[in-house]
Amino acid sequence: MSQRKKIVLIGAGNIGGELAALAARSELGDVWLFDIPDKEGVAKGKALDLEQNGAVLGYDAHIRGTSNWDDLTGADVAIVTAGVPRKPGMSRDDLLSVNLKIIRGVAEQLKSRCPNAFVIVVSNPLDAMVYAMRQGTGFPAERVVGMAGVLDSARFQLFLAREAGVSIKDVRAMVLGGHGDTMVPVTSYCTINGVPVSQLIAADKLAAIIDRTRNGGAEVVKLMGTSAFYAPASSAIAMAKAYLHDEKRLIPCAAFLTGQYGLKDLYIGVPVIIGGKGVEKIIEVALNEAEKAMLAASAAAVRELIEASARL
Ligand code: APR
């Protein structure tokens, strides 16, 4: 008989709590919410609240909180949100030194306790954090990914749908590159149910939407005083589900490049296929000259952060 999957969430803050809620509701498996000893009560409290929620909503999942690494042994999936989020006026890069230390510590624990896990990193600055996670765990690159592209694409899709006056369900769009100001919304692949978006949205409006997408995270931080958590959590859960259910979804994620797009030895957002083996394929799509230049600039910004990490 097959066993329930074990999903461990490192960081029981805003995103961690929503991740637990979504994982439980979609019955992906049993959930452990992990946080530092000072926040163990929060992790346990959220877990209990969510188990009780199962009685109302009718889902069947064990959800537990802990600050003991032993409880996470043998996880199938680990989603990492440990770290600090942005405050208004901060860039994701401003979080580098504090979150790098945290991610290195988490990687060391995952390496020994969860050697077979599919690891999804959410902590920022994303591309540098997922690079550090792979370095720290030594896991094969197909089992260490970063969540950014699904979220950035969702933001892009929403703004396009609102501008075109169509259902969000009919918009397909993709954002590649690093998870920062240099991200690359790929308009040449944006369609509204197959209709190129350029036929439905004027160029100046499209440019404004691209700009808003690039600042999509900051817009929420400015309003709330902290980072977004609903859409980030849903995006990471979509990736976990693609892995656990071997869905072979083609989605943009921060993946380790080994020459694709002329780039190597860095993590950056590209279209990948996620299935039961993790990142089963990195898809190289044709980009126009402007998009190629934007991706190169984004890669240079990510490379700078990785080099800065090496000095810390
Ligand atoms: N191990 C486990 N958890 C940790 C550790 C650690 N070493 N260090 C910090 N944490 C926990 C914090 O105690 C906190 O509960 O991580 C949690 C982060 O939660 P929030 O502060 O609510 O932040 P959140 O909005 O969830 O964002 C987390 O994801 O999108 C990124 O920029 C965001 O880097 C941030 C991360």
PDB file of C-alpha atoms in Angstrom, residues 44-295:
ATOM      1  CA  LYS A  44       1.904  24.407  16.104  1.00  0.00           C
ATOM      2  CA  GLY A  45      -1.001  26.853  16.386  1.00  0.00           C
ATOM      3  CA  LYS A  46      -1.390  27.243  12.621  1.00  0.00           C
ATOM      4  CA  ALA A  47      -1.167  23.468  12.219  1.00  0.00           C
ATOM      5  CA  LEU A  48      -3.904  22.842  14.791  1.00  0.00           C
ATOM      6  CA  ASP A  49      -6.155  25.527  13.325  1.00  0.00           C
ATOM      7  CA  LEU A  50      -5.716  23.977   9.884  1.00  0.00           C
ATOM      8  CA  GLU A  51      -6.448  20.450  11.112  1.00  0.00           C
ATOM      9  CA  GLN A  52      -9.652  21.747  12.686  1.00  0.00           C
ATOM     10  CA  ASN A  53     -10.432  23.475   9.395  1.00  0.00           C
ATOM     11  CA  GLY A  54     -10.330  20.022   7.799  1.00  0.00           C
ATOM     12  CA  ALA A  55     -13.326  19.002   9.856  1.00  0.00           C
ATOM     13  CA  VAL A  56     -15.334  21.849   8.334  1.00  0.00           C
ATOM     14  CA  LEU A  57     -14.052  21.610   4.777  1.00  0.00           C
ATOM     15  CA  GLY A  58     -13.749  17.840   4.727  1.00  0.00           C
ATOM     16  CA  TYR A  59     -10.125  17.298   3.857  1.00  0.00           C
ATOM     17  CA  ASP A  60      -8.028  14.563   5.345  1.00  0.00           C
ATOM     18  CA  ALA A  61      -4.489  15.601   6.168  1.00  0.00           C
ATOM     19  CA  HIS A  62      -2.347  15.478   9.260  1.00  0.00           C
ATOM     20  CA  ILE A  63      -0.786  18.877   9.834  1.00  0.00           C
ATOM     21  CA  ARG A  64       1.752  19.381  12.569  1.00  0.00           C
ATOM     22  CA  GLY A  65       4.000  22.207  13.731  1.00  0.00           C
ATOM     23  CA  THR A  66       7.540  21.731  14.977  1.00  0.00           C
ATOM     24  CA  SER A  67      10.947  23.303  15.511  1.00  0.00           C
ATOM     25  CA  ASN A  68      12.635  19.911  15.667  1.00  0.00           C
ATOM     26  CA  TRP A  69      14.475  18.949  12.498  1.00  0.00           C
ATOM     27  CA  ASP A  70      14.114  15.249  13.366  1.00  0.00           C
ATOM     28  CA  ASP A  71      10.403  15.497  12.544  1.00  0.00           C
ATOM     29  CA  LEU A  72      11.194  16.372   8.936  1.00  0.00           C
ATOM     30  CA  THR A  73      13.177  13.227   8.196  1.00  0.00           C
ATOM     31  CA  GLY A  74      12.370  11.538   4.896  1.00  0.00           C
ATOM     32  CA  ALA A  75      10.263  14.321   3.364  1.00  0.00           C
ATOM     33  CA  ASP A  76       9.104  13.937  -0.238  1.00  0.00           C
ATOM     34  CA  VAL A  77       8.784  17.670  -0.833  1.00  0.00           C
ATOM     35  CA  ALA A  78      10.346  20.604   1.041  1.00  0.00           C
ATOM     36  CA  ILE A  79       9.159  24.143   0.378  1.00  0.00           C
ATOM     37  CA  VAL A  80      11.459  26.751   1.860  1.00  0.00           C
ATOM     38  CA  THR A  81      10.196  30.192   2.853  1.00  0.00           C
ATOM     39  CA  ALA A  82      12.547  30.611   5.815  1.00  0.00           C
ATOM     40  CA  GLY A  83      13.962  34.087   5.994  1.00  0.00           C
ATOM     41  CA  VAL A  84      12.805  37.647   6.238  1.00  0.00           C
ATOM     42  CA  PRO A  85      10.449  39.315   3.781  1.00  0.00           C
ATOM     43  CA  ARG A  86      10.809  42.808   2.324  1.00  0.00           C
ATOM     44  CA  LYS A  87       9.687  45.989   4.008  1.00  0.00           C
ATOM     45  CA  PRO A  88       8.494  48.948   1.925  1.00  0.00           C
ATOM     46  CA  GLY A  89      11.352  50.543  -0.028  1.00  0.00           C
ATOM     47  CA  MET A  90      13.546  47.429   0.123  1.00  0.00           C
ATOM     48  CA  SER A  91      14.586  45.466  -2.934  1.00  0.00           C
ATOM     49  CA  ARG A  92      14.739  41.673  -2.843  1.00  0.00           C
ATOM     50  CA  ASP A  93      18.515  41.975  -3.098  1.00  0.00           C
ATOM     51  CA  ASP A  94      18.618  43.865   0.207  1.00  0.00           C
ATOM     52  CA  LEU A  95      17.731  40.552   1.896  1.00  0.00           C
ATOM     53  CA  LEU A  96      20.819  38.750   0.589  1.00  0.00           C
ATOM     54  CA  SER A  97      23.106  38.501   3.594  1.00  0.00           C
ATOM     55  CA  VAL A  98      20.470  37.691   6.210  1.00  0.00           C
ATOM     56  CA  ASN A  99      18.579  35.140   4.124  1.00  0.00           C
ATOM     57  CA  LEU A 100      21.727  33.528   2.719  1.00  0.00           C
ATOM     58  CA  LYS A 101      22.827  32.544   6.205  1.00  0.00           C
ATOM     59  CA  ILE A 102      19.395  31.062   6.895  1.00  0.00           C
ATOM     60  CA  ILE A 103      19.261  29.149   3.605  1.00  0.00           C
ATOM     61  CA  ARG A 104      22.723  27.689   4.133  1.00  0.00           C
ATOM     62  CA  GLY A 105      21.615  26.406   7.545  1.00  0.00           C
ATOM     63  CA  VAL A 106      18.406  24.929   6.099  1.00  0.00           C
ATOM     64  CA  ALA A 107      20.342  23.289   3.249  1.00  0.00           C
ATOM     65  CA  GLU A 108      22.663  21.562   5.688  1.00  0.00           C
ATOM     66  CA  GLN A 109      19.714  20.038   7.547  1.00  0.00           C
ATOM     67  CA  LEU A 110      17.841  18.987   4.409  1.00  0.00           C
ATOM     68  CA  LYS A 111      20.949  17.349   3.010  1.00  0.00           C
ATOM     69  CA  SER A 112      21.170  14.792   5.785  1.00  0.00           C
ATOM     70  CA  ARG A 113      17.500  14.405   6.726  1.00  0.00           C
ATOM     71  CA  CYS A 114      15.636  14.659   3.445  1.00  0.00           C
ATOM     72  CA  PRO A 115      18.092  13.349   0.830  1.00  0.00           C
ATOM     73  CA  ASN A 116      15.327  12.399  -1.621  1.00  0.00           C
ATOM     74  CA  ALA A 117      13.191  15.518  -1.376  1.00  0.00           C
ATOM     75  CA  PHE A 118      12.126  17.768  -4.219  1.00  0.00           C
ATOM     76  CA  VAL A 119      13.091  21.198  -2.882  1.00  0.00           C
ATOM     77  CA  ILE A 120      11.247  24.356  -3.876  1.00  0.00           C
ATOM     78  CA  VAL A 121      12.854  27.591  -2.694  1.00  0.00           C
ATOM     79  CA  VAL A 122      10.699  30.695  -2.254  1.00  0.00           C
ATOM     80  CA  SER A 123      12.931  32.884  -0.050  1.00  0.00           C
ATOM     81  CA  ASN A 124      14.393  36.004  -1.638  1.00  0.00           C
ATOM     82  CA  PRO A 125      16.485  37.076  -3.417  1.00  0.00           C
ATOM     83  CA  LEU A 126      15.190  33.976  -5.133  1.00  0.00           C
ATOM     84  CA  ASP A 127      17.768  33.147  -7.780  1.00  0.00           C
ATOM     85  CA  ALA A 128      20.691  33.486  -5.363  1.00  0.00           C
ATOM     86  CA  MET A 129      18.876  31.563  -2.616  1.00  0.00           C
ATOM     87  CA  VAL A 130      18.056  28.583  -4.828  1.00  0.00           C
ATOM     88  CA  TYR A 131      21.659  28.546  -6.052  1.00  0.00           C
ATOM     89  CA  ALA A 132      22.837  28.436  -2.420  1.00  0.00           C
ATOM     90  CA  MET A 133      20.342  25.656  -1.672  1.00  0.00           C
ATOM     91  CA  ARG A 134      21.701  23.474  -4.447  1.00  0.00           C
ATOM     92  CA  GLN A 135      25.265  24.204  -3.393  1.00  0.00           C
ATOM     93  CA  GLY A 136      24.484  23.431   0.239  1.00  0.00           C
ATOM     94  CA  THR A 137      22.512  20.240  -0.313  1.00  0.00           C
ATOM     95  CA  GLY A 138      24.522  18.898  -3.236  1.00  0.00           C
ATOM     96  CA  PHE A 139      21.223  17.499  -4.558  1.00  0.00           C
ATOM     97  CA  PRO A 140      20.888  16.941  -8.307  1.00  0.00           C
ATOM     98  CA  ALA A 141      19.784  20.151 -10.005  1.00  0.00           C
ATOM     99  CA  GLU A 142      16.512  18.582 -11.174  1.00  0.00           C
ATOM    100  CA  ARG A 143      15.426  18.301  -7.527  1.00  0.00           C
ATOM    101  CA  VAL A 144      16.177  21.904  -6.488  1.00  0.00           C
ATOM    102  CA  VAL A 145      14.072  24.653  -8.057  1.00  0.00           C
ATOM    103  CA  GLY A 146      13.026  28.197  -7.321  1.00  0.00           C
ATOM    104  CA  MET A 147       9.497  29.571  -7.388  1.00  0.00           C
ATOM    105  CA  ALA A 148       9.230  32.888  -9.195  1.00  0.00           C
ATOM    106  CA  GLY A 149       8.117  32.474 -12.809  1.00  0.00           C
ATOM    107  CA  VAL A 150       4.685  31.063 -11.976  1.00  0.00           C
ATOM    108  CA  LEU A 151       4.021  34.025  -9.692  1.00  0.00           C
ATOM    109  CA  ASP A 152       5.434  36.693 -12.016  1.00  0.00           C
ATOM    110  CA  SER A 153       3.460  35.179 -14.909  1.00  0.00           C
ATOM    111  CA  ALA A 154       0.286  35.176 -12.807  1.00  0.00           C
ATOM    112  CA  ARG A 155       0.738  38.869 -12.111  1.00  0.00           C
ATOM    113  CA  PHE A 156       1.338  39.561 -15.801  1.00  0.00           C
ATOM    114  CA  GLN A 157      -1.749  37.519 -16.745  1.00  0.00           C
ATOM    115  CA  LEU A 158      -3.972  39.383 -14.310  1.00  0.00           C
ATOM    116  CA  PHE A 159      -2.969  42.801 -15.610  1.00  0.00           C
ATOM    117  CA  LEU A 160      -3.403  41.655 -19.224  1.00  0.00           C
ATOM    118  CA  ALA A 161      -6.831  40.191 -18.489  1.00  0.00           C
ATOM    119  CA  ARG A 162      -8.038  43.363 -16.801  1.00  0.00           C
ATOM    120  CA  GLU A 163      -6.748  45.577 -19.633  1.00  0.00           C
ATOM    121  CA  ALA A 164      -8.274  43.390 -22.354  1.00  0.00           C
ATOM    122  CA  GLY A 165     -11.522  42.949 -20.415  1.00  0.00           C
ATOM    123  CA  VAL A 166     -11.366  39.157 -20.657  1.00  0.00           C
ATOM    124  CA  SER A 167     -11.417  36.283 -18.209  1.00  0.00           C
ATOM    125  CA  ILE A 168      -8.128  35.553 -16.484  1.00  0.00           C
ATOM    126  CA  LYS A 169      -8.701  31.939 -17.552  1.00  0.00           C
ATOM    127  CA  ASP A 170      -8.115  32.818 -21.196  1.00  0.00           C
ATOM    128  CA  VAL A 171      -4.788  34.596 -20.781  1.00  0.00           C
ATOM    129  CA  ARG A 172      -1.518  32.754 -21.336  1.00  0.00           C
ATOM    130  CA  ALA A 173       1.675  34.609 -20.572  1.00  0.00           C
ATOM    131  CA  MET A 174       5.176  33.826 -19.482  1.00  0.00           C
ATOM    132  CA  VAL A 175       7.760  35.719 -17.477  1.00  0.00           C
ATOM    133  CA  LEU A 176      11.366  34.546 -17.657  1.00  0.00           C
ATOM    134  CA  GLY A 177      14.649  35.743 -16.157  1.00  0.00           C
ATOM    135  CA  GLY A 178      15.568  36.610 -12.601  1.00  0.00           C
ATOM    136  CA  HIS A 179      12.958  37.346  -9.938  1.00  0.00           C
ATOM    137  CA  GLY A 180      13.728  41.046  -9.728  1.00  0.00           C
ATOM    138  CA  ASP A 181      13.473  44.306 -11.607  1.00  0.00           C
ATOM    139  CA  THR A 182      15.200  42.684 -14.596  1.00  0.00           C
ATOM    140  CA  MET A 183      12.590  39.948 -15.102  1.00  0.00           C
ATOM    141  CA  VAL A 184      11.574  39.361 -18.732  1.00  0.00           C
ATOM    142  CA  PRO A 185       7.844  39.323 -19.547  1.00  0.00           C
ATOM    143  CA  VAL A 186       7.887  37.543 -22.917  1.00  0.00           C
ATOM    144  CA  THR A 187       5.196  39.320 -24.886  1.00  0.00           C
ATOM    145  CA  SER A 188       5.885  37.326 -28.046  1.00  0.00           C
ATOM    146  CA  TYR A 189       4.381  34.276 -26.280  1.00  0.00           C
ATOM    147  CA  CYS A 190       1.445  36.111 -24.693  1.00  0.00           C
ATOM    148  CA  THR A 191      -1.918  35.162 -26.058  1.00  0.00           C
ATOM    149  CA  ILE A 192      -5.543  35.509 -25.174  1.00  0.00           C
ATOM    150  CA  ASN A 193      -6.784  32.068 -26.057  1.00  0.00           C
ATOM    151  CA  GLY A 194      -4.356  31.906 -28.962  1.00  0.00           C
ATOM    152  CA  VAL A 195      -4.826  35.493 -30.132  1.00  0.00           C
ATOM    153  CA  PRO A 196      -1.528  37.408 -29.855  1.00  0.00           C
ATOM    154  CA  VAL A 197      -1.909  39.957 -27.114  1.00  0.00           C
ATOM    155  CA  SER A 198      -0.527  42.715 -29.372  1.00  0.00           C
ATOM    156  CA  GLN A 199      -3.751  42.476 -31.422  1.00  0.00           C
ATOM    157  CA  LEU A 200      -5.883  43.244 -28.398  1.00  0.00           C
ATOM    158  CA  ILE A 201      -3.806  45.606 -26.279  1.00  0.00           C
ATOM    159  CA  ALA A 202      -2.155  48.812 -27.540  1.00  0.00           C
ATOM    160  CA  ALA A 203       1.641  49.024 -27.356  1.00  0.00           C
ATOM    161  CA  ASP A 204       1.711  51.803 -24.740  1.00  0.00           C
ATOM    162  CA  LYS A 205      -0.704  49.918 -22.493  1.00  0.00           C
ATOM    163  CA  LEU A 206       1.364  46.767 -22.896  1.00  0.00           C
ATOM    164  CA  ALA A 207       4.514  48.644 -21.906  1.00  0.00           C
ATOM    165  CA  ALA A 208       2.773  49.956 -18.774  1.00  0.00           C
ATOM    166  CA  ILE A 209       1.624  46.414 -17.894  1.00  0.00           C
ATOM    167  CA  ILE A 210       5.169  45.081 -18.267  1.00  0.00           C
ATOM    168  CA  ASP A 211       6.395  47.782 -15.940  1.00  0.00           C
ATOM    169  CA  ARG A 212       3.672  47.008 -13.386  1.00  0.00           C
ATOM    170  CA  THR A 213       4.514  43.286 -13.582  1.00  0.00           C
ATOM    171  CA  ARG A 214       8.181  43.986 -12.878  1.00  0.00           C
ATOM    172  CA  ASN A 215       7.127  45.924  -9.799  1.00  0.00           C
ATOM    173  CA  GLY A 216       4.271  43.564  -8.938  1.00  0.00           C
ATOM    174  CA  GLY A 217       5.849  42.396  -5.689  1.00  0.00           C
ATOM    175  CA  ALA A 218       6.824  45.898  -4.571  1.00  0.00           C
ATOM    176  CA  GLU A 219       3.278  47.150  -5.196  1.00  0.00           C
ATOM    177  CA  VAL A 220       1.942  44.650  -2.659  1.00  0.00           C
ATOM    178  CA  VAL A 221       4.765  45.324  -0.180  1.00  0.00           C
ATOM    179  CA  LYS A 222       3.971  49.040  -0.326  1.00  0.00           C
ATOM    180  CA  LEU A 223       0.307  48.401   0.439  1.00  0.00           C
ATOM    181  CA  MET A 224       0.715  45.779   3.177  1.00  0.00           C
ATOM    182  CA  GLY A 225       4.118  46.532   4.667  1.00  0.00           C
ATOM    183  CA  THR A 226       5.219  42.957   3.933  1.00  0.00           C
ATOM    184  CA  SER A 227       5.458  40.532   1.009  1.00  0.00           C
ATOM    185  CA  ALA A 228       2.564  38.926  -0.800  1.00  0.00           C
ATOM    186  CA  PHE A 229       1.610  35.439   0.333  1.00  0.00           C
ATOM    187  CA  TYR A 230      -1.523  34.083  -1.335  1.00  0.00           C
ATOM    188  CA  ALA A 231      -0.278  33.984  -4.938  1.00  0.00           C
ATOM    189  CA  PRO A 232       3.282  33.000  -3.935  1.00  0.00           C
ATOM    190  CA  ALA A 233       1.924  30.044  -1.959  1.00  0.00           C
ATOM    191  CA  SER A 234      -0.404  28.917  -4.768  1.00  0.00           C
ATOM    192  CA  SER A 235       2.490  29.107  -7.222  1.00  0.00           C
ATOM    193  CA  ALA A 236       4.748  26.905  -5.100  1.00  0.00           C
ATOM    194  CA  ILE A 237       1.917  24.430  -4.514  1.00  0.00           C
ATOM    195  CA  ALA A 238       1.329  24.193  -8.282  1.00  0.00           C
ATOM    196  CA  MET A 239       4.979  23.165  -8.626  1.00  0.00           C
ATOM    197  CA  ALA A 240       4.770  20.653  -5.763  1.00  0.00           C
ATOM    198  CA  LYS A 241       1.620  19.148  -7.283  1.00  0.00           C
ATOM    199  CA  ALA A 242       3.251  18.878 -10.709  1.00  0.00           C
ATOM    200  CA  TYR A 243       6.012  16.827  -9.066  1.00  0.00           C
ATOM    201  CA  LEU A 244       3.870  14.675  -6.776  1.00  0.00           C
ATOM    202  CA  HIS A 245       1.299  13.896  -9.475  1.00  0.00           C
ATOM    203  CA  ASP A 246       3.853  13.615 -12.295  1.00  0.00           C
ATOM    204  CA  GLU A 247       1.855  16.186 -14.252  1.00  0.00           C
ATOM    205  CA  LYS A 248       4.580  17.151 -16.780  1.00  0.00           C
ATOM    206  CA  ARG A 249       3.557  20.792 -16.548  1.00  0.00           C
ATOM    207  CA  LEU A 250       5.390  23.317 -18.676  1.00  0.00           C
ATOM    208  CA  ILE A 251       5.881  26.263 -16.354  1.00  0.00           C
ATOM    209  CA  PRO A 252       8.551  28.898 -15.784  1.00  0.00           C
ATOM    210  CA  CYS A 253      10.752  28.201 -12.763  1.00  0.00           C
ATOM    211  CA  ALA A 254      14.218  29.142 -11.601  1.00  0.00           C
ATOM    212  CA  ALA A 255      16.250  26.189 -12.906  1.00  0.00           C
ATOM    213  CA  PHE A 256      19.957  25.411 -13.016  1.00  0.00           C
ATOM    214  CA  LEU A 257      21.319  26.147 -16.470  1.00  0.00           C
ATOM    215  CA  THR A 258      24.154  24.219 -18.051  1.00  0.00           C
ATOM    216  CA  GLY A 259      24.450  26.093 -21.344  1.00  0.00           C
ATOM    217  CA  GLN A 260      20.793  26.633 -22.266  1.00  0.00           C
ATOM    218  CA  TYR A 261      20.126  30.178 -23.488  1.00  0.00           C
ATOM    219  CA  GLY A 262      23.917  30.590 -23.645  1.00  0.00           C
ATOM    220  CA  LEU A 263      24.071  30.600 -19.830  1.00  0.00           C
ATOM    221  CA  LYS A 264      25.595  28.208 -17.343  1.00  0.00           C
ATOM    222  CA  ASP A 265      26.242  27.714 -13.653  1.00  0.00           C
ATOM    223  CA  LEU A 266      23.368  29.863 -12.492  1.00  0.00           C
ATOM    224  CA  TYR A 267      19.705  29.597 -11.592  1.00  0.00           C
ATOM    225  CA  ILE A 268      17.319  31.779 -13.559  1.00  0.00           C
ATOM    226  CA  GLY A 269      13.686  31.644 -14.652  1.00  0.00           C
ATOM    227  CA  VAL A 270      13.150  29.556 -17.792  1.00  0.00           C
ATOM    228  CA  PRO A 271      10.343  27.321 -19.042  1.00  0.00           C
ATOM    229  CA  VAL A 272      10.734  23.791 -17.670  1.00  0.00           C
ATOM    230  CA  ILE A 273       8.735  20.591 -17.565  1.00  0.00           C
ATOM    231  CA  ILE A 274       8.040  19.452 -14.020  1.00  0.00           C
ATOM    232  CA  GLY A 275       7.036  15.840 -13.486  1.00  0.00           C
ATOM    233  CA  GLY A 276       7.793  12.950 -11.175  1.00  0.00           C
ATOM    234  CA  LYS A 277      11.530  13.268 -11.681  1.00  0.00           C
ATOM    235  CA  GLY A 278      11.546  16.955 -10.842  1.00  0.00           C
ATOM    236  CA  VAL A 279      12.750  19.290 -13.575  1.00  0.00           C
ATOM    237  CA  GLU A 280      12.563  16.770 -16.398  1.00  0.00           C
ATOM    238  CA  LYS A 281      13.472  19.172 -19.159  1.00  0.00           C
ATOM    239  CA  ILE A 282      14.530  22.757 -19.667  1.00  0.00           C
ATOM    240  CA  ILE A 283      12.775  24.146 -22.713  1.00  0.00           C
ATOM    241  CA  GLU A 284      14.689  26.525 -24.949  1.00  0.00           C
ATOM    242  CA  VAL A 285      12.205  28.760 -26.700  1.00  0.00           C
ATOM    243  CA  ALA A 286      13.125  31.121 -29.509  1.00  0.00           C
ATOM    244  CA  LEU A 287      13.353  34.706 -28.272  1.00  0.00           C
ATOM    245  CA  ASN A 288      13.462  37.884 -30.327  1.00  0.00           C
ATOM    246  CA  GLU A 289      16.509  40.153 -30.123  1.00  0.00           C
ATOM    247  CA  ALA A 290      15.002  42.465 -27.500  1.00  0.00           C
ATOM    248  CA  GLU A 291      14.005  39.528 -25.296  1.00  0.00           C
ATOM    249  CA  LYS A 292      17.450  37.958 -25.661  1.00  0.00           C
ATOM    250  CA  ALA A 293      19.062  41.221 -24.556  1.00  0.00           C
ATOM    251  CA  MET A 294      16.717  41.478 -21.556  1.00  0.00           C
ATOM    252  CA  LEU A 295      17.475  37.888 -20.533  1.00  0.00           C
TER     253      LEU A 295
END
